[in-house]
Coordinates of C-alpha atoms and ligand atoms in Angstrom, one line a residue:
M1 CA 132.6 51.7 136.2
N2 CA 131.6 54.9 134.3
K3 CA 128.9 56.9 135.8
C4 CA 125.9 56.9 133.4
P5 CA 124.6 60.4 132.3
I6 CA 121.2 61.3 133.8
M7 CA 118.3 60.4 131.5
T8 CA 116.3 63.4 130.3
T9 CA 113.2 64.3 128.3
A10 CA 113.7 65.6 124.7
A11 CA 113.8 69.1 126.3
G12 CA 116.6 68.0 128.6
T13 CA 114.8 67.9 131.9
P14 CA 116.1 65.1 134.1
I15 CA 113.9 62.0 134.6
G16 CA 113.4 60.5 138.1
D17 CA 111.5 57.3 137.2
N18 CA 111.5 55.5 133.9
Q19 CA 109.9 52.3 135.3
N20 CA 106.5 53.4 136.6
S21 CA 103.8 55.7 135.1
E22 CA 102.3 58.3 137.3
T23 CA 98.8 57.2 138.5
A24 CA 96.1 58.4 140.8
G25 CA 96.8 56.1 143.7
S26 CA 98.6 52.8 143.3
R27 CA 95.6 51.1 141.5
G28 CA 94.2 54.3 139.8
P29 CA 94.3 55.4 136.2
V30 CA 97.3 57.1 134.5
L31 CA 97.5 60.9 134.8
M32 CA 97.7 63.1 131.8
Q33 CA 100.4 65.1 133.5
D34 CA 102.8 62.2 133.0
Y35 CA 104.5 64.2 130.3
Q36 CA 107.3 61.7 130.0
L37 CA 104.9 58.8 129.2
M38 CA 103.1 61.0 126.6
E39 CA 106.3 62.0 125.0
K40 CA 107.6 58.5 124.8
M41 CA 104.5 57.1 123.3
A42 CA 104.1 60.0 120.8
H43 CA 107.7 59.7 119.6
F44 CA 107.4 56.0 119.3
N45 CA 104.3 56.3 117.1
R46 CA 106.3 58.5 114.7
E47 CA 109.5 56.4 114.5
R48 CA 109.0 55.2 110.9
V49 CA 109.3 57.3 107.9
P50 CA 107.5 55.9 104.8
E51 CA 109.6 53.1 103.4
R52 CA 110.9 53.6 99.8
V53 CA 108.2 52.4 97.3
V54 CA 111.1 50.6 95.6
H55 CA 114.5 49.7 97.0
A56 CA 113.1 49.6 100.5
K57 CA 115.5 46.9 101.9
G58 CA 119.1 48.0 101.8
A59 CA 122.5 47.9 103.4
G60 CA 125.1 50.7 103.4
A61 CA 128.7 51.5 104.1
H62 CA 131.1 54.3 104.0
G63 CA 134.3 54.2 101.9
R64 CA 136.7 56.0 99.6
L65 CA 137.1 56.5 95.9
T66 CA 140.6 56.8 94.5
I67 CA 141.2 58.0 90.9
T68 CA 143.9 55.9 89.2
H69 CA 143.6 57.4 85.7
D70 CA 142.6 61.1 85.2
L71 CA 139.7 62.1 82.9
A72 CA 141.0 65.7 82.6
R73 CA 140.5 65.6 78.8
Y74 CA 136.9 64.8 79.1
T75 CA 135.6 66.6 82.2
R76 CA 136.4 69.7 84.2
A77 CA 135.2 68.0 87.4
K78 CA 138.1 68.4 89.8
L79 CA 137.6 64.9 91.2
F80 CA 138.9 63.5 87.9
A81 CA 141.7 66.1 87.3
K82 CA 144.6 63.8 88.3
A83 CA 145.4 60.3 89.3
G84 CA 145.7 60.0 93.0
N85 CA 142.7 62.2 93.8
T86 CA 140.5 60.7 96.4
C87 CA 137.1 61.4 97.9
E88 CA 134.9 60.0 100.7
M89 CA 131.8 58.2 99.7
F90 CA 128.8 56.2 100.9
A91 CA 127.2 53.3 99.2
R92 CA 123.7 51.7 99.6
F93 CA 122.8 48.4 98.0
S94 CA 119.2 47.2 97.9
T95 CA 116.7 44.8 96.5
V96 CA 113.9 46.4 94.5
A97 CA 110.5 44.9 95.0
G98 CA 110.6 43.6 98.6
E99 CA 109.5 45.5 101.6
S100 CA 112.0 46.7 104.3
G101 CA 111.8 43.4 106.2
S102 CA 112.0 41.1 103.1
A103 CA 114.6 38.4 102.4
D104 CA 117.9 39.6 101.0
T105 CA 118.4 36.6 98.8
A106 CA 115.4 37.2 96.5
R107 CA 115.8 37.1 92.8
D108 CA 115.7 40.8 92.0
P109 CA 117.9 43.4 90.6
R110 CA 120.1 45.1 93.2
G111 CA 120.2 48.9 93.6
F112 CA 123.8 50.1 93.5
S113 CA 123.7 53.7 94.8
L114 CA 126.9 55.7 95.4
K115 CA 127.3 59.1 96.9
F116 CA 130.7 60.8 96.4
Y117 CA 131.4 63.8 98.6
T118 CA 133.5 65.7 96.1
E119 CA 135.1 69.1 96.7
E120 CA 132.6 70.5 94.2
G121 CA 129.5 69.0 95.8
N122 CA 128.0 65.6 95.9
W123 CA 128.1 63.3 92.9
D124 CA 125.4 60.6 93.2
L125 CA 125.4 57.6 90.9
V126 CA 122.1 55.8 91.4
G127 CA 122.6 52.6 89.5
N128 CA 121.8 48.9 89.6
N129 CA 123.8 45.6 89.5
T130 CA 122.5 45.2 85.9
P131 CA 123.6 47.2 82.9
V132 CA 120.0 47.6 81.5
F133 CA 116.4 47.9 82.8
F134 CA 113.0 46.5 82.0
V135 CA 111.5 49.7 80.5
R136 CA 113.0 52.6 78.6
D137 CA 110.2 55.2 79.2
A138 CA 109.3 56.4 82.7
L139 CA 105.6 56.6 81.6
K140 CA 105.7 52.8 82.0
F141 CA 107.6 52.7 85.3
S142 CA 104.7 52.7 87.8
D143 CA 102.8 50.1 85.8
F144 CA 105.9 47.9 85.7
I145 CA 106.4 48.2 89.5
H146 CA 102.7 47.6 90.2
S147 CA 103.0 44.4 88.2
Q148 CA 105.9 43.2 90.3
K149 CA 104.7 44.1 93.7
R150 CA 101.7 42.8 95.6
D151 CA 98.4 42.1 94.0
P152 CA 95.8 44.7 95.1
A153 CA 93.2 42.0 95.9
T154 CA 95.2 39.3 97.6
G155 CA 98.2 41.2 98.9
L156 CA 100.4 38.5 97.4
R157 CA 103.2 38.7 94.8
D158 CA 101.9 37.2 91.6
N159 CA 103.8 35.5 88.8
T160 CA 100.8 36.1 86.5
T161 CA 100.9 39.9 86.8
Q162 CA 104.7 39.9 86.4
W163 CA 104.8 37.8 83.3
D164 CA 101.7 39.5 81.8
F165 CA 103.6 42.8 81.9
W166 CA 106.9 41.4 80.7
S167 CA 105.2 39.4 77.9
L168 CA 103.4 42.6 76.8
S169 CA 106.6 44.7 77.0
P170 CA 109.2 43.1 74.7
E171 CA 111.8 45.7 75.6
S172 CA 112.0 44.0 79.0
L173 CA 113.5 40.8 77.6
H174 CA 117.2 41.8 77.9
Q175 CA 116.7 42.6 81.6
V176 CA 114.5 39.5 82.2
T177 CA 117.3 37.4 80.7
T178 CA 119.8 39.1 83.1
L179 CA 117.5 38.7 86.1
F180 CA 116.8 35.0 85.6
S181 CA 120.5 34.3 84.8
D182 CA 122.9 33.1 87.5
R183 CA 123.7 36.7 88.2
G184 CA 120.0 37.3 89.3
I185 CA 120.9 36.4 92.9
P186 CA 124.3 37.7 94.0
A187 CA 126.1 35.5 96.6
T188 CA 126.7 38.7 98.6
L189 CA 126.6 42.4 97.9
R190 CA 130.4 42.3 97.7
H191 CA 130.3 39.9 94.8
M192 CA 128.3 41.8 92.2
N193 CA 129.1 44.5 89.6
G194 CA 127.4 47.9 89.5
Y195 CA 126.4 49.9 86.4
S196 CA 125.1 53.4 85.9
S197 CA 122.9 51.7 83.3
H198 CA 121.9 55.2 82.1
T199 CA 124.0 57.2 79.7
Y200 CA 125.3 60.3 81.4
S201 CA 127.6 63.0 80.0
L202 CA 131.0 64.4 80.7
W203 CA 132.0 67.9 79.4
N204 CA 135.3 69.7 79.6
A205 CA 136.4 73.3 80.0
H206 CA 136.4 73.8 76.2
G207 CA 132.7 72.7 76.0
A208 CA 133.3 69.3 74.4
R209 CA 130.8 66.7 75.5
H210 CA 131.1 62.9 75.6
W211 CA 128.3 60.5 76.5
V212 CA 129.4 58.1 79.3
K213 CA 128.3 54.8 80.9
W214 CA 129.8 53.9 84.3
H215 CA 130.8 50.4 85.3
F216 CA 131.8 49.2 88.8
K217 CA 133.4 45.8 88.6
T218 CA 133.7 43.8 91.8
L219 CA 137.2 42.9 92.7
Q220 CA 135.9 40.1 94.8
G221 CA 134.7 38.3 91.6
N222 CA 131.2 37.7 90.6
K223 CA 129.6 35.0 92.8
T224 CA 126.0 33.9 92.7
L225 CA 123.4 31.8 94.5
T226 CA 121.1 29.2 93.0
N227 CA 117.4 29.4 93.7
E228 CA 117.8 26.5 96.2
E229 CA 120.7 28.1 98.0
A230 CA 118.9 31.4 98.2
A231 CA 115.7 29.8 99.5
R232 CA 117.7 27.9 102.2
I233 CA 119.4 31.1 103.3
A234 CA 116.2 33.1 103.3
G235 CA 114.7 30.4 105.6
S236 CA 117.3 31.1 108.3
D237 CA 118.5 34.7 107.8
L238 CA 116.4 37.3 106.0
D239 CA 119.3 39.8 106.5
Y240 CA 122.0 37.6 105.0
H241 CA 123.4 40.2 102.6
R242 CA 123.2 43.1 105.1
R243 CA 125.0 41.0 107.7
D244 CA 127.7 39.8 105.3
L245 CA 128.6 43.4 104.3
H246 CA 128.6 44.5 107.9
D247 CA 130.7 41.6 109.1
A248 CA 133.2 41.8 106.2
I249 CA 133.9 45.4 107.0
A250 CA 134.0 44.8 110.7
R251 CA 136.7 42.2 110.3
G252 CA 138.7 44.5 108.0
D253 CA 138.0 42.6 104.8
Y254 CA 137.1 45.7 102.8
P255 CA 135.3 45.1 99.5
K256 CA 136.6 46.9 96.5
W257 CA 135.3 47.8 93.0
K258 CA 137.1 48.9 89.9
V259 CA 135.6 52.0 88.3
Q260 CA 135.5 52.0 84.5
I261 CA 133.7 54.0 81.8
Q262 CA 132.6 53.7 78.2
L263 CA 132.9 57.0 76.4
M264 CA 131.1 58.1 73.2
P265 CA 131.9 61.4 71.5
E266 CA 128.8 63.6 71.4
L267 CA 128.2 63.4 67.7
D268 CA 128.5 59.6 67.5
A269 CA 125.1 59.5 69.1
D270 CA 123.5 60.7 65.9
S271 CA 124.8 57.8 63.8
Y272 CA 125.4 54.9 66.3
R273 CA 123.5 51.8 65.2
I274 CA 122.2 51.3 68.8
H275 CA 120.0 54.0 70.4
P276 CA 122.6 55.5 72.8
F277 CA 119.9 56.7 75.3
D278 CA 117.9 53.4 75.4
L279 CA 118.1 52.0 78.9
T280 CA 117.3 48.5 77.7
K281 CA 120.5 48.4 75.6
V282 CA 124.2 48.2 76.4
W283 CA 127.0 49.6 74.3
P284 CA 129.0 46.5 73.2
H285 CA 132.5 46.7 74.5
K286 CA 134.0 46.2 71.0
D287 CA 132.3 49.5 70.0
Y288 CA 133.2 51.4 73.1
P289 CA 135.8 49.7 75.2
L290 CA 136.1 50.1 79.0
I291 CA 138.4 52.8 80.2
E292 CA 140.0 52.6 83.7
V293 CA 139.1 55.4 86.0
G294 CA 139.7 54.3 89.6
E295 CA 138.8 52.1 92.5
F296 CA 136.6 52.4 95.5
E297 CA 136.7 50.6 98.8
L298 CA 134.0 50.3 101.5
N299 CA 135.8 50.4 104.8
R300 CA 133.5 51.8 107.5
N301 CA 130.2 50.6 108.8
P302 CA 127.4 53.0 109.7
Q303 CA 127.1 53.7 113.4
N304 CA 123.4 54.2 113.1
Y305 CA 121.3 52.4 110.5
F306 CA 118.4 54.9 110.4
A307 CA 120.5 58.0 110.4
E308 CA 122.9 56.8 107.7
V309 CA 121.2 54.2 105.6
E310 CA 117.5 54.9 105.9
Q311 CA 117.9 58.6 105.6
A312 CA 120.5 58.4 102.8
A313 CA 119.0 60.3 99.9
F314 CA 120.6 59.7 96.5
E315 CA 119.6 61.7 93.5
P316 CA 120.9 61.3 89.9
G317 CA 120.8 65.1 89.5
N318 CA 123.6 65.6 92.0
M319 CA 126.6 66.1 89.7
P320 CA 129.5 68.6 89.9
P321 CA 130.3 70.9 87.0
G322 CA 131.8 68.8 84.2
M323 CA 129.2 66.0 84.6
G324 CA 125.7 66.0 83.2
A325 CA 122.6 64.1 82.3
S326 CA 121.6 62.8 78.9
P327 CA 118.3 62.6 77.0
D328 CA 117.7 59.1 78.3
K329 CA 113.9 59.3 79.1
M330 CA 114.2 57.2 82.2
L331 CA 117.0 59.3 83.6
Q332 CA 115.2 62.5 82.8
A333 CA 112.2 61.2 84.9
R334 CA 114.5 60.0 87.7
L335 CA 116.0 63.5 88.0
L336 CA 112.6 64.6 89.3
S337 CA 111.4 61.5 91.1
Y338 CA 114.3 60.9 93.4
P339 CA 114.3 64.3 95.1
D340 CA 110.5 64.2 95.0
A341 CA 110.6 61.0 97.0
H342 CA 113.0 62.4 99.5
R343 CA 110.9 65.4 100.1
Y344 CA 108.0 63.1 100.8
R345 CA 109.8 60.5 102.9
I346 CA 112.2 62.6 104.9
G347 CA 111.2 66.2 104.4
I348 CA 112.3 69.3 102.5
N349 CA 115.5 69.7 104.4
Y350 CA 116.8 66.2 103.7
A351 CA 119.9 67.5 102.0
A352 CA 121.1 69.1 105.2
L353 CA 121.1 65.8 107.2
P354 CA 124.7 64.6 108.1
I355 CA 124.6 61.6 105.7
N356 CA 123.5 63.8 102.7
K357 CA 125.3 67.0 103.5
P358 CA 128.1 67.8 101.1
H359 CA 131.7 67.9 102.5
C360 CA 132.1 71.3 100.9
P361 CA 130.5 74.7 101.6
V362 CA 126.8 74.9 100.7
N363 CA 125.5 78.3 99.7
T364 CA 121.9 78.4 98.7
Y365 CA 119.0 80.8 99.2
H366 CA 116.7 78.0 100.4
R367 CA 115.3 79.0 103.8
D368 CA 112.8 77.6 106.4
G369 CA 110.8 74.5 105.9
Q370 CA 109.9 71.7 108.3
T371 CA 112.6 70.6 110.7
R372 CA 115.2 73.2 109.7
F373 CA 117.9 72.2 112.1
D374 CA 120.9 74.3 111.2
D375 CA 121.2 78.1 111.5
N376 CA 118.8 78.6 108.5
G377 CA 121.2 81.1 106.9
G378 CA 121.4 83.2 110.0
G379 CA 121.0 86.9 109.2
R380 CA 122.5 86.6 105.7
A381 CA 120.6 87.8 102.7
N382 CA 117.9 85.4 101.6
Y383 CA 117.4 86.7 98.1
E384 CA 119.5 87.0 95.0
P385 CA 120.8 89.3 93.5
N386 CA 121.7 91.3 96.5
S387 CA 124.1 94.0 97.5
F388 CA 125.5 92.3 100.6
D389 CA 128.1 89.8 99.3
G390 CA 125.6 86.9 99.1
P391 CA 126.7 83.9 97.0
A392 CA 126.5 84.5 93.2
E393 CA 126.5 82.4 90.1
D394 CA 129.7 81.6 88.2
A395 CA 129.2 81.7 84.4
A396 CA 132.4 79.8 83.9
I397 CA 130.8 76.6 85.0
R398 CA 127.8 76.6 82.6
E399 CA 127.2 73.3 80.9
P400 CA 127.7 73.6 77.1
P401 CA 124.4 73.8 75.1
L402 CA 123.1 70.6 73.5
K403 CA 121.8 70.8 70.0
L404 CA 118.3 69.2 69.6
H405 CA 116.2 68.7 66.5
G406 CA 112.7 67.5 65.7
D407 CA 109.2 68.4 66.7
T408 CA 107.6 67.8 70.1
G409 CA 105.6 64.6 70.2
R410 CA 105.4 61.2 71.8
Y411 CA 108.0 59.0 70.0
A412 CA 108.6 55.3 70.4
M413 CA 112.3 55.0 70.9
R414 CA 112.6 51.8 69.0
D415 CA 111.1 53.4 65.8
E416 CA 113.9 55.9 65.6
I417 CA 116.6 53.6 64.3
A418 CA 115.9 51.3 61.3
G419 CA 116.5 47.7 62.2
D420 CA 116.5 48.4 66.0
D421 CA 114.9 45.5 68.0
D422 CA 114.3 44.3 71.5
Y423 CA 115.9 40.9 71.0
S424 CA 119.4 41.0 69.7
Q425 CA 121.1 41.9 72.9
A426 CA 119.1 39.5 75.0
G427 CA 120.2 36.9 72.5
D428 CA 123.9 38.1 72.8
L429 CA 123.6 37.6 76.5
Y430 CA 122.2 34.1 76.1
R431 CA 124.9 33.1 73.6
L432 CA 127.7 34.2 75.9
M433 CA 126.5 32.0 78.7
S434 CA 128.2 28.7 79.4
A435 CA 126.2 25.5 79.1
E436 CA 125.8 25.4 82.9
Q437 CA 124.6 29.0 83.0
K438 CA 122.1 28.4 80.2
T439 CA 120.7 25.4 82.1
Q440 CA 120.4 27.5 85.2
L441 CA 118.7 30.3 83.2
I442 CA 116.1 27.9 81.7
G443 CA 115.3 26.3 85.1
N444 CA 115.0 29.8 86.7
L445 CA 112.5 30.8 84.0
V446 CA 110.5 27.6 83.8
T447 CA 109.7 27.5 87.5
P448 CA 107.7 30.8 87.7
L449 CA 106.4 30.5 84.1
K450 CA 104.8 27.2 84.9
T451 CA 102.4 28.9 87.2
V452 CA 101.0 31.5 84.7
P453 CA 98.1 31.0 82.2
R454 CA 99.1 29.3 78.9
F455 CA 98.4 32.4 76.7
I456 CA 101.0 34.4 78.7
Q457 CA 103.5 31.5 78.5
V458 CA 103.0 31.4 74.7
R459 CA 103.3 35.1 74.3
Q460 CA 106.5 35.2 76.3
L461 CA 107.9 32.2 74.5
R462 CA 107.8 34.1 71.2
H463 CA 110.1 36.7 72.7
F464 CA 112.6 34.0 73.8
F465 CA 112.5 32.5 70.3
K466 CA 113.2 35.8 68.7
A467 CA 116.2 36.3 70.9
D468 CA 117.6 32.9 70.1
P469 CA 115.8 29.8 68.7
D470 CA 117.7 27.6 71.2
Y471 CA 116.6 29.8 74.1
G472 CA 113.0 29.6 73.0
A473 CA 113.1 25.9 72.3
R474 CA 114.5 25.1 75.7
V475 CA 112.0 27.2 77.7
A476 CA 109.2 25.7 75.6
A477 CA 110.4 22.2 76.3
G478 CA 110.6 23.0 80.0
L479 CA 107.0 24.2 79.9
G480 CA 105.9 21.2 77.7
I481 CA 104.6 23.5 75.0
P482 CA 105.0 22.2 71.4
I483 CA 107.0 24.6 69.2
N484 CA 104.2 24.7 66.5
E485 CA 102.0 26.4 69.1
V486 CA 104.4 29.3 69.4
D487 CA 104.0 31.3 66.1
C488 CA 107.0 33.6 66.3
R489 CA 105.6 35.9 63.6
K490 CA 103.1 37.2 66.2
A491 CA 105.8 38.8 68.4
S492 CA 106.5 42.4 67.4
A493 CA 109.9 42.7 65.9
Ligands
NDP501 P1 131.5 41.3 75.9 O1 131.8 39.8 75.6 O2 132.5 42.3 75.6 O3 131.1 41.5 77.4 C1 130.2 40.5 78.0 C2 129.7 41.2 79.3 O4 128.8 40.3 79.9 C3 130.8 41.4 80.4 O5 130.6 42.7 80.8 C4 130.5 40.3 81.4 O6 130.7 40.9 82.7 C5 129.0 40.2 81.3 N1 128.4 38.9 81.7 C6 128.9 37.7 81.6 N2 128.1 36.8 82.1 C7 127.0 37.4 82.4 C8 125.7 37.1 83.0 N3 125.4 35.8 83.2 N4 124.8 38.0 83.2 C9 125.1 39.3 83.0 N5 126.3 39.7 82.4 C10 127.2 38.8 82.2 O7 130.1 41.5 75.1 P2 129.3 42.8 74.7 O8 129.8 44.0 75.2 O9 129.1 42.7 73.2 O10 127.9 42.4 75.4 C11 127.3 41.2 75.1 C12 126.2 41.0 76.1 O11 126.8 41.0 77.4 C13 125.2 42.2 76.2 O12 124.1 42.0 75.3 C14 124.8 42.2 77.6 O13 123.7 41.4 77.8 C15 126.0 41.6 78.4 N6 126.7 42.7 79.1 C16 127.3 43.7 78.4 C17 127.8 44.8 79.0 C18 128.3 46.0 78.3 O14 128.3 47.1 78.9 N7 128.7 45.9 77.0 C19 127.8 44.9 80.5 C20 127.3 43.7 81.1 C21 126.7 42.7 80.4 P3 132.0 40.5 83.6 O15 133.1 41.0 82.8 O16 131.8 41.1 84.9 O17 132.0 39.0 83.6

């Protein structure tokens, strides 16, 4: 048998007794000088970092991305320079609204966060398993999340607050239709697609820019759970999805996703009939077909959940040269809110933790801060410019300028394009569903809607009708509300 190492305090001093506290006599009180007891209790009290406000419950795994079709024409990012390039990666999948101990099989969008450790720094793609989102302006985000999480008085999730918000926010209908469709509860994390949802950009060495949407198509096939199956599983295993991902990888059944993009030349954005930066809209495939890029595989489980999954810090602003953001209002806000959340949850030096640390040299002038655990830049210059060979900028990798027009102001995105609406794409989704999928969708909607006040039901029904009269009629029938009570003209177009 191997000899165990000697147990120590955090300072490395050997411990002689880990079973009995030091007391004044065998029946007397505990002594303050029992340093080991104090250290143990104090550390234990501080074991938790604040859970993420959203996406608290997650599962993660390591893997590898392989490029199968180069994007050299569109981006100078070295990762995409030629087919055959590979890079290590880490993925974290999550539910959105539930707390860190909540059931995996809830009806909820799934976070689909990917960190690629490229030779030019980390590329983080912080997406969802849905191609769109409930709101298109981050000014509404915290209100939206409040409406979905626990009621401040009762501490309970509340269908009324959820549907109140959705019925007052018609732009949410496309995502609501996705969420309550069969795909609203994936069978496992391996059986769902991922999407950047946002529009990002790619730019090449000549300064030409394309707008881009990323798609990650499961090669396991889309598989889903019904409400009944999900409830049964939640009753016996809250961690069903986390367990499934872990067990699949442990037995060598590595899940894979195809990586595809939609590309839009920069100037198309000015005339495209759909707002290209509206997070509640997709770009129909017939307008911008999918282009193959590569494939990724998840093939290694974390060795320590806290170190690798809980401390994984994804941020949409992490992009190597050749990749960029877009004017998508939600993306712009997320560029701030993700690193801001990490600084709060994990601390200012979160990027230096092993799970977040790039697999390439990091040369910043950041110094100090709480829990600085590397050499802190040693004796090297901590200011720039300097005369001592410190790292310097490279003008060759500046992102091309983007032409903007108009006056500063607060603009409603939907007003920008004549004829734009919040209903067509929700209707398109409804119409592409099979009869069985439509029946499931209607049932999934009617169950929670039955519990909310009638004025909210009626207001929401108007949105379903506007997306597709059959969609509205079937939900109305499920709720027992006569069609003449639902005056569609009252829903904003
Ligand atoms: P297409 O017929 O070219 O594509 C339909 C898309 O819908 C496919 O990506 C398919 O994904 C996906 N899909 C099928 N069933 C469901 C479902 N129950 N829930 C969510 N997605 C589903 O049509 P368009 O490109 O014109 O888009 C039509 C509608 O399809 C959109 O309004 C949108 O709601 C939905 N959609 C569109 C996407 C896009 O980027 N254009 C992406 C995803 C959804 P798969 O191939 O994996 O089956």
